[in-house]
Amino acid sequence: MRLIHPALCVCVVLLAACSKPAEVASPAIPATPVKAEVATTPDPQSYANYDDVRVTDAALTLDVSFERKQLAGTVELALEWLDSNANTLVLDTRDLDIARVEREAVSGWIEAEYDVAARDPKFGSKLTIALPERAKRVRITYNSRPEATGLQWLDPAQTLGKSQPFMFSQSQAIHARSWVPIQDTPAVRFTYSANVTAPEGLRVVMSADNDATATGEGGYSFRMPQAIPSYLLAIAVGELEFRPLGARSGVYAEKGRIEAAANEFTDTEAMIDATEKLFGDYRWGRYDLLVLPPSFPYGGMENPRLTFATPTIIAGDRSLMSLVAHELAHSWSGNLVTNAGWRDFWLNEGFTTYVENRIVEEVYGEEFARMEQVLSQDGLIEEMKAIATPDQRLVVDVVGRDPDETFSGVPYHKGAWLLLTLEQRFGREVFDPFLRGWFDRNAFESVTTEDFLAYLRSDLLAKHPGKFEEAELDAWLNQPGIPATAVKSTSAKLAAVDAARAEFLAGTRTAAKLPGKSWSTQEWLHFLGGLPDATTSDQLAALDSAFDLTGTRNAEIAFAWFKRGIAANYEAIRDPLQAHLVAIGRRKLVVPLYEEMAKSPEGKAEAIRIFRLAAPGYHPLTRTTVATKLGVDP
Ligand code: BES
Ligand code: ZN
């Protein structure tokens, strides 16, 4: 039944010609107001014909097989036809085996003709389904493959408990298509439900209404009644325990980690309350966290109702809670008001980085928030040195590119810096209601940069003329680098660290005399980040004997320390560095270390040796990224 009707072939060819990936470069955002109809601009990362027909609900019935490393079952998609002449549904898939496609007719379910196009290495395979009667529902029977880019299948040895396997998804940006045939674009939102069966003893959780008391007998069922984009589809299966944190928050983790996790995340409920006070109701019911094994490739992922998090934020002192603030903030910026395409990613991440900082200010105080602003801005300036100028613009040209490859700190930190600039220019009494209005007006919608500019001009700039000019806006959005008018944040604590570092480097203060014992994680990160390239291995050894940095159990500090250590050829880090790279798969904490090693020929050989040891435990994304950087096979 794989062959398609001849008439449909023509249409498929036409679709192929007029659909993505397109070759046109996306233009800079014009300085003059643009109409909001740009919101329907086709997403260049998706094959879906979502201007013709839209998925409004997905009902999944899946079985989880660890033996086959596959999800298998059906998805039933509810359709809303927008174009009354259309008669095909085009979906995104990647490495899926499609067994059967059915469409709903008056007589019941009947076979539908379909075609799976050749696999594009970046975007996967277009699935074209002929629906001559514009069916209201289609049902696809399929299974994922072990190499699905959006899933990681872990052996028991890769978990803390060592007795049960584990599986988790990471759909953002365009990996949902590797485990569900779907319109894989953030321009389309749909509700979903799922019935999932898994081997006994394992709990299934999803980005939906998890029930901590469910036993799993007869499978786990879920419902996500709020419409979400595909990149927020999420599932995890493992031996999980649950601990409540507050009235509407809690944490899932492996047994051996649940106590530490619950202790680390105690401020979660206070963070939800703080964000509501600032930007309006939390509209998703519960907010739970799931702590994954250390191979999780990100720090956190804002899956609705269930943030996925790396265990590397469990530092023991709650010092890395801004990651929870960040993922929670996405419940407003991103999950509620969603970037319509990946070029508008800064609307998700820049807004979230800004809101994150407001949350930590409420919960941990102004000085803490300022320290994080300084780290964010310094990090951006440093990172930009290595970023091609077009990618230093807020609106990234993603046409023809895999969003994983365009990922950088620019949308996060430059975006947040723009919002902070607006806040300072207009004052919180004006800016806060403006930002809250953005979330309220666009709740459960997908938005473009043009939508934001229209709102900014009408509801902020025009009402307070002379405070922020078009030229400045253009510099933030369309020009590389940081605008000349940008004001750098300052922090008294970090200024003191600067002074201490300068004395240490000048030799007027010994390592032992530094006040490092009382420094917070942020002060240490600032101290280490500010050490010059010329720092010697003797200087590092002195710091190490005073503060045992090589033995730190804080993964962020370890990362910053190893980076310096590699550059200075500091021998003592050798084994702990290898242990870090083998144990942790979070991209941000491993990729720059391999890059630093690869700067010398001997270092590169060492990097490849360690990569070979570590790769089997890495997530496909981390494995591919490191392999690309080292120029070896994944
Ligand atoms: N949504 C992102 C993670 C992401 C981005 C996944 C793009 C796939 C594609 C998440 O909210 C995030 O930004 N995580 C950061 C944490 C943070 C505190 C900046 C991370 O993982 O490091
Ligand atoms: Zn984020």
mmCIF file of N, CA and C in Angstrom, residues 426 456-465:
data_model
loop_
_atom_site.group_PDB
_atom_site.id
_atom_site.type_symbol
_atom_site.label_atom_id
_atom_site.label_comp_id
_atom_site.label_asym_id
_atom_site.label_seq_id
_atom_site.Cartn_x
_atom_site.Cartn_y
_atom_site.Cartn_z
ATOM 1 N N PHE A 426 12.239 52.373 30.271
ATOM 2 C CA PHE A 426 10.838 52.771 30.508
ATOM 3 C C PHE A 426 10.419 52.646 31.971
ATOM 4 N N LEU A 456 5.356 46.261 20.274
ATOM 5 C CA LEU A 456 6.343 47.153 20.909
ATOM 6 C C LEU A 456 6.127 48.593 20.448
ATOM 7 N N ARG A 457 5.923 48.735 19.139
ATOM 8 C CA ARG A 457 5.764 50.092 18.596
ATOM 9 C C ARG A 457 4.467 50.729 19.079
ATOM 10 N N SER A 458 3.378 49.957 19.032
ATOM 11 C CA SER A 458 2.084 50.566 19.375
ATOM 12 C C SER A 458 1.903 50.735 20.878
ATOM 13 N N ASP A 459 2.392 49.790 21.663
ATOM 14 C CA ASP A 459 2.062 49.816 23.087
ATOM 15 C C ASP A 459 3.174 50.295 24.005
ATOM 16 N N LEU A 460 4.356 50.534 23.434
ATOM 17 C CA LEU A 460 5.425 51.045 24.291
ATOM 18 C C LEU A 460 6.074 52.282 23.669
ATOM 19 N N LEU A 461 6.675 52.107 22.490
ATOM 20 C CA LEU A 461 7.437 53.207 21.892
ATOM 21 C C LEU A 461 6.556 54.417 21.586
ATOM 22 N N ALA A 462 5.394 54.179 20.938
ATOM 23 C CA ALA A 462 4.541 55.308 20.543
ATOM 24 C C ALA A 462 3.944 56.020 21.757
ATOM 25 N N LYS A 463 3.745 55.283 22.838
ATOM 26 C CA LYS A 463 3.162 55.891 24.038
ATOM 27 C C LYS A 463 4.174 56.698 24.841
ATOM 28 N N HIS A 464 5.439 56.418 24.629
ATOM 29 C CA HIS A 464 6.491 57.121 25.378
ATOM 30 C C HIS A 464 7.576 57.566 24.402
ATOM 31 N N PRO A 465 7.233 58.499 23.511
ATOM 32 C CA PRO A 465 8.163 58.840 22.428
ATOM 33 C C PRO A 465 9.500 59.382 22.954
#
